[in-house]
XYZ file of C-alpha atoms in Angstrom:
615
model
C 0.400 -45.114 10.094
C 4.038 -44.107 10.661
C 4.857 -43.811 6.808
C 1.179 -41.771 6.313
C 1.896 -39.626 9.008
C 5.466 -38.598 7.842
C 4.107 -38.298 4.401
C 1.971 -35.742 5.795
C 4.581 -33.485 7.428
C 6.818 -33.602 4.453
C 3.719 -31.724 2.190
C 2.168 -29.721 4.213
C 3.553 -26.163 5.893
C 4.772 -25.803 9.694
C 2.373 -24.388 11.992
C 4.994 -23.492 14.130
C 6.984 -21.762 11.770
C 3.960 -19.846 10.705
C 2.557 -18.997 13.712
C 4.617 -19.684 16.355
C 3.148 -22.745 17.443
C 3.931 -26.583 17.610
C 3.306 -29.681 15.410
C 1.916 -32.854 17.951
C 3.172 -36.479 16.087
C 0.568 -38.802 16.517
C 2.188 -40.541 19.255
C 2.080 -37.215 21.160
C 5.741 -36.317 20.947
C 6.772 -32.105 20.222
C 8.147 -31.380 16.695
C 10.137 -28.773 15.492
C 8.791 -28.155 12.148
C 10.384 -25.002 11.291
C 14.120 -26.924 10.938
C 14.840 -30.337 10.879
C 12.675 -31.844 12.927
C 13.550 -33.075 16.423
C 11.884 -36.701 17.088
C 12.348 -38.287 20.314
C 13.095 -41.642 20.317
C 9.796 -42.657 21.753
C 8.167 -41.302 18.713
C 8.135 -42.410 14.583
C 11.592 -43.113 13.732
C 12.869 -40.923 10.682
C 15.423 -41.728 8.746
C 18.648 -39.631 8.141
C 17.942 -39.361 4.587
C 14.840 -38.298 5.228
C 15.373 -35.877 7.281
C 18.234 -33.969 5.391
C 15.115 -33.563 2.488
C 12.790 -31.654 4.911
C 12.125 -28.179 3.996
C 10.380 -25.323 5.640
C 7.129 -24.202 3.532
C 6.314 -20.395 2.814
C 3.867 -19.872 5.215
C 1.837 -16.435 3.419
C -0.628 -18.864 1.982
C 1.515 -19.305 -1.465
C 0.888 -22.728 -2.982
C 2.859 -24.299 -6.107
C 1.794 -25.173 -9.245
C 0.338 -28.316 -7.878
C -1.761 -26.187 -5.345
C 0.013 -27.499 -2.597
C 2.169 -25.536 -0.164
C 4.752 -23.714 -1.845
C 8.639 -25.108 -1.048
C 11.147 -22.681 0.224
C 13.990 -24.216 -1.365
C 12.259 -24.832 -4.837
C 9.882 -22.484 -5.603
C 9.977 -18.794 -5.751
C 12.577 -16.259 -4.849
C 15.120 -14.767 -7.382
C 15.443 -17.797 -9.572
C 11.524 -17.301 -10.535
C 11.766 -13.255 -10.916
C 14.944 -13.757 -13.506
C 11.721 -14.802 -15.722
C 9.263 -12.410 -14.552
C 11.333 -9.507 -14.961
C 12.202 -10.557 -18.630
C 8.952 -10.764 -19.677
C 8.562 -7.125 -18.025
C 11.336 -6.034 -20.478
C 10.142 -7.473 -23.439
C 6.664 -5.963 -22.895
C 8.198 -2.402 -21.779
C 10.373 -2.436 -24.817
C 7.210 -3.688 -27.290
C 5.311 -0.641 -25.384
C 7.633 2.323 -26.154
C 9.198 0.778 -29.530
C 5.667 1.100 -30.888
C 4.646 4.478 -28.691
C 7.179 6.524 -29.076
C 6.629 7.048 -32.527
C 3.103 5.854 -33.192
C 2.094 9.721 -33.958
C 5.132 9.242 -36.774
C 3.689 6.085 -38.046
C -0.183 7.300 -37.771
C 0.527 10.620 -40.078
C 3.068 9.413 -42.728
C 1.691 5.750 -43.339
C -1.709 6.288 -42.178
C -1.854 9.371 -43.799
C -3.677 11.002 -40.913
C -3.415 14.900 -39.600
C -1.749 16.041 -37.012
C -4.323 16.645 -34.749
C -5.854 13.375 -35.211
C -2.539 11.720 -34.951
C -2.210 13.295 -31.876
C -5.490 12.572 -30.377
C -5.380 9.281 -31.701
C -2.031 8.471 -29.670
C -3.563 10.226 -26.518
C -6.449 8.128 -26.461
C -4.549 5.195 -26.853
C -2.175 5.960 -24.235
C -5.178 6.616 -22.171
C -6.862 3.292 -22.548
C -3.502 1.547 -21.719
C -3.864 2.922 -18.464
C -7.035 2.387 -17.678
C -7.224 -1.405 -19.146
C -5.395 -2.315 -15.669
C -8.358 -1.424 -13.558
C -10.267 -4.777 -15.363
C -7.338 -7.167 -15.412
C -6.546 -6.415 -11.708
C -10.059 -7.214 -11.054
C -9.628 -10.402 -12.809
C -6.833 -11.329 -11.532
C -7.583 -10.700 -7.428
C -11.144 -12.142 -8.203
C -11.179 -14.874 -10.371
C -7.749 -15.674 -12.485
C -4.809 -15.186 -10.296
C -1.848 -13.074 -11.076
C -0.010 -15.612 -13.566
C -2.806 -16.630 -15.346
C -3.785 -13.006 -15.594
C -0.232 -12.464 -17.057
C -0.434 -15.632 -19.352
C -3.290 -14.661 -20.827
C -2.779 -10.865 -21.285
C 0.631 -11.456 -22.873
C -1.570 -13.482 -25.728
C -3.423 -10.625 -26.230
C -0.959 -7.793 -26.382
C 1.207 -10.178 -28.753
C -1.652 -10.744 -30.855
C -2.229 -6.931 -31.123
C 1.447 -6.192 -32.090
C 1.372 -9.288 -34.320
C -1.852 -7.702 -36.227
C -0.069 -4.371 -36.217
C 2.780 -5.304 -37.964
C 0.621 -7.259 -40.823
C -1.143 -4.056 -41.279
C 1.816 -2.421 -41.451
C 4.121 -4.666 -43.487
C 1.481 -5.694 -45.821
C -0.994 -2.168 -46.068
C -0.383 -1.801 -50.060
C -1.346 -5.489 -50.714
C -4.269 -5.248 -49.015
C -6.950 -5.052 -51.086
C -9.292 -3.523 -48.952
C -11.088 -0.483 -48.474
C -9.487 2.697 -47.049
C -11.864 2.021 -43.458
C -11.084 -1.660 -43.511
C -6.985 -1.027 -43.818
C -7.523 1.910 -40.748
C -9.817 -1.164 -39.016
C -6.614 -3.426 -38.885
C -4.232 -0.983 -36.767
C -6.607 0.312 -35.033
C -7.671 -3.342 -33.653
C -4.095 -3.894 -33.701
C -3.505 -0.622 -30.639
C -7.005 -1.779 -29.217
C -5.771 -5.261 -28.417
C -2.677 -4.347 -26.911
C -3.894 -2.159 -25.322
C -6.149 -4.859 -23.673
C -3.098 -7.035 -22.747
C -1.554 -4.223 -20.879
C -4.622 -4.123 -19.000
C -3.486 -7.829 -17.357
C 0.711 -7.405 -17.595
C 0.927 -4.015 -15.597
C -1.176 -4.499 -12.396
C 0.021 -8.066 -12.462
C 3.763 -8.315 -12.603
C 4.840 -6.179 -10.436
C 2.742 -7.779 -7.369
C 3.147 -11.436 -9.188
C 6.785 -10.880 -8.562
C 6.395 -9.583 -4.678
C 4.726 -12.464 -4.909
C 7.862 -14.692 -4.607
C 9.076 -14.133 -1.583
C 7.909 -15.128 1.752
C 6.222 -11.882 3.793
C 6.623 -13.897 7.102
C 10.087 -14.402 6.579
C 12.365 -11.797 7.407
C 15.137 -12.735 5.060
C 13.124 -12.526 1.897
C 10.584 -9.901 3.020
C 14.376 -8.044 3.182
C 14.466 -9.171 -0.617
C 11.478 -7.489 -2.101
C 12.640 -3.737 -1.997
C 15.726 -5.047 -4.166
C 12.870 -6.636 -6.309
C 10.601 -3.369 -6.793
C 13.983 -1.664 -7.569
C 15.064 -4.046 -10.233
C 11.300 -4.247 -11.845
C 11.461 -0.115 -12.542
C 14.990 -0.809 -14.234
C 13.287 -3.569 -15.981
C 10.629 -0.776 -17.323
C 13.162 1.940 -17.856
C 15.503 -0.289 -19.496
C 12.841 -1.401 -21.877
C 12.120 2.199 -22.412
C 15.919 3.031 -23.825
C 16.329 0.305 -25.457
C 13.404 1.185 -27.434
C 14.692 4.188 -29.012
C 16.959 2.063 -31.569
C 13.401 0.667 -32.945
C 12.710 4.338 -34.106
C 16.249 4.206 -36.433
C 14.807 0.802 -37.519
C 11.121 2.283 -38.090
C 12.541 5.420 -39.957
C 15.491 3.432 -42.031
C 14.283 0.293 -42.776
C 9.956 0.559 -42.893
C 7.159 -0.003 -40.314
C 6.745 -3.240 -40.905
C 10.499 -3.975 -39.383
C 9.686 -1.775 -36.266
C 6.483 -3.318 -35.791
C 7.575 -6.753 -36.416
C 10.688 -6.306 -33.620
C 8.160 -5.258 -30.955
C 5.964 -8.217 -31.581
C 9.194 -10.548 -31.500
C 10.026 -9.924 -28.277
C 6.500 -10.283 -27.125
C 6.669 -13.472 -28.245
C 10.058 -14.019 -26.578
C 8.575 -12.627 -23.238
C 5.579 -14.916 -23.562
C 8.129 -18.115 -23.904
C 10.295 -16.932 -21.514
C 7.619 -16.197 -18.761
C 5.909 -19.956 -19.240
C 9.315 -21.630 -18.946
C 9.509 -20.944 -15.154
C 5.663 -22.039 -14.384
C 6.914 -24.654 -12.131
C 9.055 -22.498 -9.855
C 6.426 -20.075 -9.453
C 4.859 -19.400 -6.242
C 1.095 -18.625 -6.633
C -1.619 -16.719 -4.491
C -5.342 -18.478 -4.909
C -7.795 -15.476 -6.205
C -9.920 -14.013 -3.209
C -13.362 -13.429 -5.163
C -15.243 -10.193 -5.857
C -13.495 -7.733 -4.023
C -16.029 -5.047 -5.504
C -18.312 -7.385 -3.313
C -16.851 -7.272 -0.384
C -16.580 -3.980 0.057
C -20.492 -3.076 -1.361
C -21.687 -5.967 1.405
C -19.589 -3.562 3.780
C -21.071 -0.579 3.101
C -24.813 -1.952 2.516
C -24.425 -3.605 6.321
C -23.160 -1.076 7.893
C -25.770 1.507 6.444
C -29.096 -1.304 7.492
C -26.893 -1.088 10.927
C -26.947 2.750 11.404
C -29.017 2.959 14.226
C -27.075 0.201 16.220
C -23.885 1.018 18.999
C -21.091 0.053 18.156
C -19.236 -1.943 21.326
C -16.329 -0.716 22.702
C -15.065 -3.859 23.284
C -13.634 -5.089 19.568
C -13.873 -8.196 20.645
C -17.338 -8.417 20.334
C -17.608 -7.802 16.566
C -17.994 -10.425 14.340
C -15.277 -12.825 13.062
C -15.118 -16.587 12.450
C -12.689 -18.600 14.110
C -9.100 -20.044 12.589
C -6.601 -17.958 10.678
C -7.745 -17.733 7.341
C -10.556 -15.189 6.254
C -13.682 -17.049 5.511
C -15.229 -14.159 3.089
C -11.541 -13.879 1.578
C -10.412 -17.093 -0.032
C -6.029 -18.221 1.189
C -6.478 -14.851 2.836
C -5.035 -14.355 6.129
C -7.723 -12.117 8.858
C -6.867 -8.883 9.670
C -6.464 -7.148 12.909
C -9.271 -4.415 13.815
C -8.251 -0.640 13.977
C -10.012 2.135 15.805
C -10.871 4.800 13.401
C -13.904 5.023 10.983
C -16.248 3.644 13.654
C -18.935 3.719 11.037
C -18.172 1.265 8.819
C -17.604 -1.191 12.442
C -21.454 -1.376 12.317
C -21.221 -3.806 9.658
C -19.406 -6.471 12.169
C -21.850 -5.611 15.334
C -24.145 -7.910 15.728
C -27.700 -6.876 16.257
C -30.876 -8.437 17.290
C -31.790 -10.218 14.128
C -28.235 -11.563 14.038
C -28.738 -13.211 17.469
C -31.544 -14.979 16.648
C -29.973 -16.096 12.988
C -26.871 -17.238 15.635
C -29.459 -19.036 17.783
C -31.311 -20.896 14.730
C -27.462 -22.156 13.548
C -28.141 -20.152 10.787
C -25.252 -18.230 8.894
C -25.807 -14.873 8.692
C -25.928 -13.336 5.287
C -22.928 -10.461 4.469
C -24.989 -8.408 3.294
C -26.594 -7.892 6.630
C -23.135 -9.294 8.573
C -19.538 -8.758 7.781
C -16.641 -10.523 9.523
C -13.899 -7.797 11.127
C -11.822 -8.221 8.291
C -14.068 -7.623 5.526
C -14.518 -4.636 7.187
C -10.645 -3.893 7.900
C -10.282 -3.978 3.921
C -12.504 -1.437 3.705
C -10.834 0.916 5.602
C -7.547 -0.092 4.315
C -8.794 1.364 1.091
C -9.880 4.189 2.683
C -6.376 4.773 4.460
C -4.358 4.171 1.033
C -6.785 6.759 -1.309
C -5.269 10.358 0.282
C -1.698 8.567 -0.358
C -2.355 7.172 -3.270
C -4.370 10.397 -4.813
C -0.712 12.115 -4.649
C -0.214 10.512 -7.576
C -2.019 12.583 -9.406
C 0.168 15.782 -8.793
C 3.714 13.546 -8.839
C 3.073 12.119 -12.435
C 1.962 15.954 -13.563
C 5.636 16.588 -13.460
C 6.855 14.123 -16.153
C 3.198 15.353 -18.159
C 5.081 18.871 -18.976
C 8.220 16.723 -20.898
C 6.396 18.041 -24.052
C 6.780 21.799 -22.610
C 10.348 21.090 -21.665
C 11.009 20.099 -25.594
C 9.493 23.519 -26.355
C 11.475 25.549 -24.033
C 14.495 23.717 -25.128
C 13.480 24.421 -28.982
C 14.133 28.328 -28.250
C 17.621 27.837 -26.789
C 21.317 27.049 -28.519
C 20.871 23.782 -29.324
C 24.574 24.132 -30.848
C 26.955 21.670 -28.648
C 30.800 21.882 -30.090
C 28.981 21.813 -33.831
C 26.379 18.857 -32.999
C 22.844 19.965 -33.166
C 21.028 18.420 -29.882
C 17.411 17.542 -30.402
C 15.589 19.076 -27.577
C 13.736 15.583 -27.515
C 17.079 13.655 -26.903
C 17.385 15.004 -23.560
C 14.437 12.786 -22.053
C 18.036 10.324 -22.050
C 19.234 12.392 -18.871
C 15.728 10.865 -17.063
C 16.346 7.589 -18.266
C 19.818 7.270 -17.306
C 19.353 8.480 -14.578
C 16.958 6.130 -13.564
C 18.864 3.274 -14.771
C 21.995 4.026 -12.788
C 20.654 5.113 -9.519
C 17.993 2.053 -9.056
C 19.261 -1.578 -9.430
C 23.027 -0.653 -9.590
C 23.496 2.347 -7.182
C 20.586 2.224 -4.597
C 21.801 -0.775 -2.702
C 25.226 -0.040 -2.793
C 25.474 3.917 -2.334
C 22.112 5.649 -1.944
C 21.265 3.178 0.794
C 24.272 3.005 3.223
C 24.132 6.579 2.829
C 20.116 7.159 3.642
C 20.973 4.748 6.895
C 23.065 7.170 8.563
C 20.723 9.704 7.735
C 18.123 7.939 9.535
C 20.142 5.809 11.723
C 19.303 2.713 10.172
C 15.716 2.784 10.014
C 14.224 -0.387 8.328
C 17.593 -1.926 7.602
C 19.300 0.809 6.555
C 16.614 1.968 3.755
C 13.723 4.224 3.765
C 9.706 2.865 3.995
C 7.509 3.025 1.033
C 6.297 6.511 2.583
C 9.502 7.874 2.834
C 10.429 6.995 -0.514
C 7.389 8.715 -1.929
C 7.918 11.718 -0.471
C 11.449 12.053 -1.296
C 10.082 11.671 -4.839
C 7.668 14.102 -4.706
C 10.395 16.830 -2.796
C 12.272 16.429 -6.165
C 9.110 16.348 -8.648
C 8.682 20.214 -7.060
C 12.200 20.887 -7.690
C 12.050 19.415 -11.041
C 9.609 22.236 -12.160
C 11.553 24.918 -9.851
C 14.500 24.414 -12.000
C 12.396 25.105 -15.044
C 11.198 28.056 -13.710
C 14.936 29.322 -13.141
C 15.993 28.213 -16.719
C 13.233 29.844 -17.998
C 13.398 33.434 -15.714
C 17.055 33.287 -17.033
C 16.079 32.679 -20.734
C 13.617 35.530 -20.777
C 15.938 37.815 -19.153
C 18.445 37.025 -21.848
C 15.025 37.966 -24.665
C 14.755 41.222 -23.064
C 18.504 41.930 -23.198
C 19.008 41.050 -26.273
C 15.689 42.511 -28.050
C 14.293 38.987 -28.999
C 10.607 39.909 -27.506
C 8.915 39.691 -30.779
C 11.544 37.411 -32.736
C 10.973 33.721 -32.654
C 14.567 32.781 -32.337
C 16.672 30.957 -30.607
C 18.364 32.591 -27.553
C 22.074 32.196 -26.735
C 21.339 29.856 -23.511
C 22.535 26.049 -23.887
C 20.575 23.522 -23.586
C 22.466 22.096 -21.203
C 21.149 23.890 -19.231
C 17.826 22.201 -19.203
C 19.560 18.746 -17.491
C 19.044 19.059 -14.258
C 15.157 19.489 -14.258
C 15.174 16.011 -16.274
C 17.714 14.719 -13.788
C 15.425 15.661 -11.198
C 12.334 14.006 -12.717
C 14.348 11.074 -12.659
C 15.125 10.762 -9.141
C 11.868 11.731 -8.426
C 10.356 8.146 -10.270
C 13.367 6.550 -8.697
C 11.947 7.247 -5.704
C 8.426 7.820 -6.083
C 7.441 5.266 -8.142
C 9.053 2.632 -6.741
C 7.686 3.751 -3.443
C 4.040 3.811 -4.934
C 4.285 0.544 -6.258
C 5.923 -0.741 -2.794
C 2.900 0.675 -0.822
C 0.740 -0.523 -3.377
C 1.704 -3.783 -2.551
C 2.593 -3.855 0.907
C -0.509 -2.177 2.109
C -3.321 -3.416 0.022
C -5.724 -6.015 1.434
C -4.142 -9.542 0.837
C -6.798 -10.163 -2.028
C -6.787 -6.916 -3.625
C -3.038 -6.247 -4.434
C -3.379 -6.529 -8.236
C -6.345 -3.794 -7.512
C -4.020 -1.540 -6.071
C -1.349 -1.628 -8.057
C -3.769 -0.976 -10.665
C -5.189 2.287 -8.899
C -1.608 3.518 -8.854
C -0.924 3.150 -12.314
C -4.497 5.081 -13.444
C -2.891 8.141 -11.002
C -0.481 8.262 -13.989
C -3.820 8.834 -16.743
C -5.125 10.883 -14.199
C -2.175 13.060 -13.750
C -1.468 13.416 -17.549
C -5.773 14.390 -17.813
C -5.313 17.182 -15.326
C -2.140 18.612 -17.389
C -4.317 18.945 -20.292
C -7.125 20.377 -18.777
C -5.053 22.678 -16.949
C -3.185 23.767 -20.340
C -6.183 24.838 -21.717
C -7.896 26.673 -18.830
C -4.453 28.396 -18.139
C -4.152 29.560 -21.507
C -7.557 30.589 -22.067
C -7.556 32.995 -18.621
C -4.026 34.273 -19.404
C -4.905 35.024 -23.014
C -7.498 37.082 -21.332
C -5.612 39.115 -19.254
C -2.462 39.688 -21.718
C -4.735 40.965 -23.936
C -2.892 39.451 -26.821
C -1.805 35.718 -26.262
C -1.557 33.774 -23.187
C 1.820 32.307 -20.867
C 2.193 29.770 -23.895
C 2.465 31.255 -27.223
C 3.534 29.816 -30.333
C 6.292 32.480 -30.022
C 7.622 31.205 -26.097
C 9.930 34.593 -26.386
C 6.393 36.527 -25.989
C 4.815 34.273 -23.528
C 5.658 33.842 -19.716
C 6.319 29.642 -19.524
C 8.224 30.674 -16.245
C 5.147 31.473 -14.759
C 3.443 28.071 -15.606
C 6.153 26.257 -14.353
C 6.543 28.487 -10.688
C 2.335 27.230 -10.248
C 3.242 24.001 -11.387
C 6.177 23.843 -8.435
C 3.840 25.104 -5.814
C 1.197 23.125 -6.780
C 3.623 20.164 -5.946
C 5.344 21.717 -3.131
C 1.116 21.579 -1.675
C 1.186 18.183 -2.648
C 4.122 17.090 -0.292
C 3.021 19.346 2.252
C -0.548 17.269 2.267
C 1.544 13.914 1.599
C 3.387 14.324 5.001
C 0.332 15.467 6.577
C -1.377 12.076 5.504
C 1.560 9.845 5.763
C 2.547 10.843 9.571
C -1.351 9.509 10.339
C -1.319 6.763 8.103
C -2.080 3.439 10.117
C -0.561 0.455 8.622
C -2.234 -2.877 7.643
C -1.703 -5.249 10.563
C -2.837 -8.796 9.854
C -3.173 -11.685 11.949
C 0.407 -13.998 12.706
């Protein structure tokens, strides 16, 4: 019984390191199971060896790839992001080497116009982002986060692998002109389905690693959030060397890169299965919350008790509608939805027969907590929408920066070139910068709130305080440039003006500390604040606030344009001559449309009431 029993502690996690309590031995004698454990001599004797191989298990419900409890000291942490974060890379630099100049690719090989190249690329763009909202489902439901990964790295490699055979191999093909557009087209399609899985996925996958209910590692995962946007952005840069190699040396060498490193990413991902730490899927989430709602609306008639002790909830730690999912702690606020846990009359007597009641008719207190977590996280997360407009108007930047002296000590600078001020900027002020210099400083500004850092609120609104002077900036450059037309007699001449470029950096500098901060702070709260079993879900919401964003920019372009043209009389604030139009007026609305949008950020952020879950 002795050996059994000792067997048993050494597999299974520490109650009271998880929840404060203690571990009996079967004779009866008190164990410390959160450090080596402390065995009387009365009780099983342990052996020094022994004891120097105990470990403390994460105790957030993480199991190894053995489903049982994950091991601190050999599973998860750093050593298993080094992995995750590669494959990030590899997938971010497959993404941009073939989307930054897909529209090239699409109208010289494909042969295709410019404004179906164009719409072509915008629709694929568009389903990239909106794949995520199926393979997050999949994922919190069903799959799990790595095998969601696994599997939707297969896919997207497959996609870039048939993209670069219809690209190296187009004029051996002898097929019809539909059939050789068929083979790229399924090429984009399917990676654009594997995005759908690697997106939502990775970033929470990775949070996944360390240990919520430890303080040291929770400490960890800002660091981790920080060094998974470099991972993206690095991707990104590095990417622009596979347009020299698309340009110089054909498209089925800049195709055929892209898909290498999805490969790479793929091999490199699988290697660390075994030091993975992995959540179990919850089920349907979409369920949960519809057996919420469809309660709570039978229930409309009944009173809600003001005693939340009352409502519904089955006994032990773990959520019993929510599968490894720890219960969640009931919050006053959206009373309505609290009918759904009140028991009624019919209830009773289901209670009374030993009969469980069905969720559709009763919902435990945390099914109905995830509900209004949801609720809580859509006016933060809707802010979004606005922030990512920002980076949307890059293309109107290039245009403004097309009528401006371009000429820097004899070099021509490509108005396009300067997106490398957002990148770099990015690059140096998250993983390398943020820890060492941005935070020390931010904790005396706040006198060392959360260790020294900012929460995921503050860090979004910082972000979206610099997304509204991003656009301010351009409104200044461009008051200045016009000023310059009118001096000068340019009205009606579409030329250049004598304004550097240069002068266009700090609204791209600006953009990027706004993601630096914004992003990373979305994808924090995302994760953070989400239900236990819909994390994937919400990082997925997040990333369709980016479609979103980019669909209101259009729409807006074209409404704007059409009421100015109306009132000039003669064109709009966008010409194809920008010396006759008034882009400084766009770009003024744009930065008080954001300005709005931190002004209703802080007003929803200063109520927001965080998750609590049970300890």
């Amino acid at each position: 019984m002795a050996d059994g029993w000792e067997e048993e502690l050494w597999r299974r996690p520490c109650k009271s390191q998880c929840v404060g309590g203690e571990e009996m031995a079967p004779t009866g004698a008190t164990l410390s199971a959160c450090s080596t454990p402390q065995v009387v001599a009365s009780s099983t004797a342990l052996t020094a060896s022994r004891l120097q191989e105990y470990e403390p298990y994460t105790c957030d419900g993480s199991v190894d790839i053995n489903g049982d409890p994950a091991s601190k000291k050999h599973t998860g942490k750093w050593r298993a992001c080094y992995s995750i974060l590669g494959g990030e890379f590899c997938v971010s630099l497959a993404y941009y080497g073939v989307g930054t100049n897909l529209v090239s690719y699409l109208t010289k090989a494909r042969k295709q116009s410019n404004v179906a190249a164009a719409s072509n690329v915008a629709s694929w763009q568009g389903t990239c982002y909106l794949t995520p909202l199926l393979g997050a489902f999949l994922a919190d439901s069903y799959w799990g986060r790595q095998r969601t990964i696994v599997i939707s790295l297969a896919i997207f490699t497959m996609g870039m692998l048939v993209l670069t055979l219809a690209a190296a191999s187009i004029h051996a093909l002898d097929i019809s002109p539909q059939g050789q557009d068929a083979l790229p087209s399924l090429g984009l399609f399917l990676a654009a389905l594997g995005l759908g899985g690697v997106w939502p996925c990775v970033p929470t996958f990775g949070a996944d690693q360390f240990d919520d209910t430890d303080g040291a590692e929770k400490a960890q995962k800002e660091r981790y959030y920080n060094w998974y946007y470099f991972a993206v952005n690095g991707g990104s840069l590095a990417s622009t060397l596979l347009v020299y190699v698309q340009d110089s040396w054909g498209w089925g060498w800049g195709f055929g890169i892209p898909a290498l490193f999805s490969v790479v990413g793929i091999a490199g991902f699988l290697a660390s299965t075994k030091l993975y730490r992995y959540q179990k899927p919850g089920g349907s989430a979409l369920t949960r919350v519809c057996q919420v709602v469809v309660a709570a609306v039978r229930k409309a008639h009944v009173d809600v008790p003001s005693d939340s002790s009352l409502l519904y909830e089955v006994p032990g730690k773990e959520a019993a509608a929510v599968v490894g999912s720890r219960k969640l702690v009931h919050t006053q606020g959206l009373r309505f939805f609290d009918r759904a846990a009140t028991f009624s009359s019919v209830d009773e007597a289901s209670s009374a027969a030993a009969a469980m009641p069905s969720p559709w008719k009763l919902c435990t207190v945390t099914q109905v907590e995830e509900l209004k977590v949801l609720a809580r996280m859509l006016p933060v997360l809707l802010a979004g929408v606005v922030f990512n407009m920002a980076e949307a108007f890059f293309p109107l930047f290039v245009e403004q920066g097309e009528v401006m002296d371009k000429n820097i000590r004899g070099f021509s600078v490509p108005p396009a070139s300067l997106t490398t001020f957002n990148c770099l900027c990015i690059l140096i002020l998250l993983a390398p910068c943020y820890s060492r210099v941005v935070k020390p400083v931010l904790s005396m500004a706040t006198g060392g709130l959360k260790g020294g850092g900012l929460s995921e609120l503050q860090r979004v609104g910082v972000g979206l305080a610099f997304a509204t002077l991003s656009l301010a900036s351009a409104a200044l450059v461009e008051t200045t440039r016009l000023r310059i037309v009118d001096e000068r007699g340019l009205a009606h001449r579409d030329a250049a003006v004598p304004m550097s470029i240069l002068w266009q950096a700090p609204q791209y500098v600006f953009v990027g500390v706004a993601k630096v901060f914004a992003a990373v702070g979305f994808t924090e709260f995302a994760y953070e604040q989400s239900p236990h079993a819909m994390r994937s879900s919400c990082q997925a919401c997040s990333l369709v606030m980016v479609t979103l964003g980019n669909y209101l920019v259009s729409v807006m372009l074209k409404l704007m344009d059409s009421a100015t043209l109306v009132g000039r009389g003669r064109h709009g604030w966008i010409p194809d001559n920008l010396n006759e139009g008034r882009l400084d007026r766009l770009f003024w609305l744009m930065a008080g449309l954001q300005l709005l949008n931190l002004l209703a950020f802080a007003c929803c952020a200063t109520r927001y009431k965080r998750k609590q879950a049970t300890t």
